[in-house]
XYZ file of C-alpha atoms in Angstrom:
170
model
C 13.139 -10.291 8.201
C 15.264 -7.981 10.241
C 16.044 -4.273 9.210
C 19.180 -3.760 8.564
C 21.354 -0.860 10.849
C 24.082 0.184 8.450
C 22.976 -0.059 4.901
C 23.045 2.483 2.339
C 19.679 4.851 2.338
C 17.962 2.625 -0.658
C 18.574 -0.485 1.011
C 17.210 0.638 4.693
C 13.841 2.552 2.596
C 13.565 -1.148 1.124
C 14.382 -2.806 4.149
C 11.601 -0.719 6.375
C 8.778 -1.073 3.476
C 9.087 -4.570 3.226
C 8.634 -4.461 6.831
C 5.408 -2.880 7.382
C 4.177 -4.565 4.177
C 4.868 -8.135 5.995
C 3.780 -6.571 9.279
C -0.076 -5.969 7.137
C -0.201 -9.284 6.031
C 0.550 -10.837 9.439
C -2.046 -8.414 10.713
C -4.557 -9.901 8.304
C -3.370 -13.952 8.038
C -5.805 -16.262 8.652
C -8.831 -13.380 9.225
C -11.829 -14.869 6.759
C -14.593 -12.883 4.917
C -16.786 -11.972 8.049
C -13.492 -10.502 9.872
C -11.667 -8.412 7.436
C -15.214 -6.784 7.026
C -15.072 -5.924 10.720
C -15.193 -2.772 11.704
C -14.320 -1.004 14.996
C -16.599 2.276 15.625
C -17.609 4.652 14.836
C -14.492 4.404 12.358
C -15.745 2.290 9.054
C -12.613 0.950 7.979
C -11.997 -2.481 7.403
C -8.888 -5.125 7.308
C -10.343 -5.979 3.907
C -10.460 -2.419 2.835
C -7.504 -1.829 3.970
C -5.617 -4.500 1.484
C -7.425 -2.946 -1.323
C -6.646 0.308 -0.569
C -2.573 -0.249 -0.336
C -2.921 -2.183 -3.205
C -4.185 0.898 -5.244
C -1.547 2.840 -3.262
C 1.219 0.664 -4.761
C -0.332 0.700 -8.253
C -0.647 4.644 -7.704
C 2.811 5.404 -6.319
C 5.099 3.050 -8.239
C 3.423 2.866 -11.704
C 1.013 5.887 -12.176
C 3.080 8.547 -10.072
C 6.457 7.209 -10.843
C 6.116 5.808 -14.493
C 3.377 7.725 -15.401
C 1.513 5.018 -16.121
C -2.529 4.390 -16.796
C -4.462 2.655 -14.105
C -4.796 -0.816 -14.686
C -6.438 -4.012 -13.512
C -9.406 -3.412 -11.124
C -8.275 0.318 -11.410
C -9.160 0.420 -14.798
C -12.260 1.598 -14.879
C -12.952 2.932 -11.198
C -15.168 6.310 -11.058
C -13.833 7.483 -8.160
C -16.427 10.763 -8.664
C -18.783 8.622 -7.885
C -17.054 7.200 -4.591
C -13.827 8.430 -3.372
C -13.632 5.789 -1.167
C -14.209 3.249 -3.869
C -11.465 0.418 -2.630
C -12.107 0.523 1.012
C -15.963 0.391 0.451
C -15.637 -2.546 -1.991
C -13.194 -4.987 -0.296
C -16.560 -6.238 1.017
C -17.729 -7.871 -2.395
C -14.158 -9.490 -2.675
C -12.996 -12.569 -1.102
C -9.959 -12.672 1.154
C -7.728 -14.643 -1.142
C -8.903 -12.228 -4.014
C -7.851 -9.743 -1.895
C -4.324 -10.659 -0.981
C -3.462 -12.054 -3.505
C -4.112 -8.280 -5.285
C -1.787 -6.871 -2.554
C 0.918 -9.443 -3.302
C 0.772 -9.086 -6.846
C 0.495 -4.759 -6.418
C 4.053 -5.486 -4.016
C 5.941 -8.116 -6.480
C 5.300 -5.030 -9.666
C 6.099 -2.291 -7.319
C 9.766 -3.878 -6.342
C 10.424 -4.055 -10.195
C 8.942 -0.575 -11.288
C 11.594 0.123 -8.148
C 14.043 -1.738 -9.579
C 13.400 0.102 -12.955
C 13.553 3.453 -11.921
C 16.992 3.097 -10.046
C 18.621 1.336 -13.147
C 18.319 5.036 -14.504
C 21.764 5.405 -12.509
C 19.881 8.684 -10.675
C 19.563 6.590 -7.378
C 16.825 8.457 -5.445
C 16.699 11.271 -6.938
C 15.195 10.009 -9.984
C 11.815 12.437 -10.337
C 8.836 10.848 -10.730
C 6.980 11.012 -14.510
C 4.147 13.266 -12.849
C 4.060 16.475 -10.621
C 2.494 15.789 -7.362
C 0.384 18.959 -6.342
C 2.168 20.746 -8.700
C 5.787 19.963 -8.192
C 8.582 17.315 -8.655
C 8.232 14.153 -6.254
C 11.470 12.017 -6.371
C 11.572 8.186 -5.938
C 12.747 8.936 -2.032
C 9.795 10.922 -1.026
C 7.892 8.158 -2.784
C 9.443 5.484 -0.336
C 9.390 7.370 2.856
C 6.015 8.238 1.979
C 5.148 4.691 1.304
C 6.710 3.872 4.785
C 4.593 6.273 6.615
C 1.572 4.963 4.397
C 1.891 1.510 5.528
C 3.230 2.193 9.187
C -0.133 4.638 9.942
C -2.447 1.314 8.728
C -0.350 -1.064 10.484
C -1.699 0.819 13.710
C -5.198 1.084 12.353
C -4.604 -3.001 11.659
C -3.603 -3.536 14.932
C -7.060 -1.908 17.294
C -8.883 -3.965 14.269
C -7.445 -7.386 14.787
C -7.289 -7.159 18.586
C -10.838 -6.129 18.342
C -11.542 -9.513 16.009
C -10.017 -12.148 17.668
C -7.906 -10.699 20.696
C -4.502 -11.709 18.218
C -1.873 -8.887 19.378
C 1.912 -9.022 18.642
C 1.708 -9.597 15.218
């Protein structure tokens, strides 16, 4: 998928997610059990951590942020008092199809709770159903920040794979 150069500002945000979401999964195709455990110290994280965590991120951003939404699913019932880092530490007990198939299924509701929120007719400026830190968060800071999510783990992806299997260019 190419990135479009002269779309409208929704379509490019779209364009560059969907992007660094693909560029994740490449990062992780074909990587069993043992290697999306991997880790690459002294940092702990994980390939397999990783696709958990964006696929809370998704849930959080586009249904509990934006719609104001419960947690749902695995999310359900998570104490994260107890651990903070809850989905990166458990990606271990999960199996790798489990696993992306979470982060595909977090992606396909995300584009429609997108899709939802821009049918209000407010474009990007639609404001998100909760306050983040205290303030209004509209549904473009949500995608740039979603961007910059997935672009900063792409990297991290990248030193973890080559350090797996020597795969670069991804």
């Amino acid at each position: 998928m190419s990135i479009p150069t002269t779309a409208d500002e929704t379509t490019t945000l779209r364009a560059f997610l969907d992007h660094f979401r693909d560029t994740l999964r490449r990062q992780c195709a074909g990587v069993g059990a043992d290697g999306l455990a991997w880790t690459l110290p002294p940092a702990t994280m994980t390939l397999g951590g990783m696709l958990k965590h964006l696929t809370f991120v998704e849930q959080w951003w586009f249904s509990i942020v934006l719609h104001g939404d419960e947690p749902s699913g695995i999310w359900a019932d998570v104490d994260w008092e107890a651990d903070e880092d809850w989905d990166w530490h458990s990606a271990v007990d999960d199996s790798p199809d489990q696993l992306r198939t979470w982060l595909d299924e977090a992606i396909a509701s995300s584009d429609r709770l997108v899709d939802e929120a821009l049918a209000r007719g407010e474009g990007l400026d639609v404001l998100a159903a909760r306050e983040r830190r205290g303030g209004p968060v509209s549904l473009r800071w949500i995608l740039v920040h979603m961007v910059e999510e997935y672009a900063r783990h792409c990297g991290h992806a990248d030193l973890i794979r080559e350090s797996i299997d020597g795969a670069t260019d991804l």
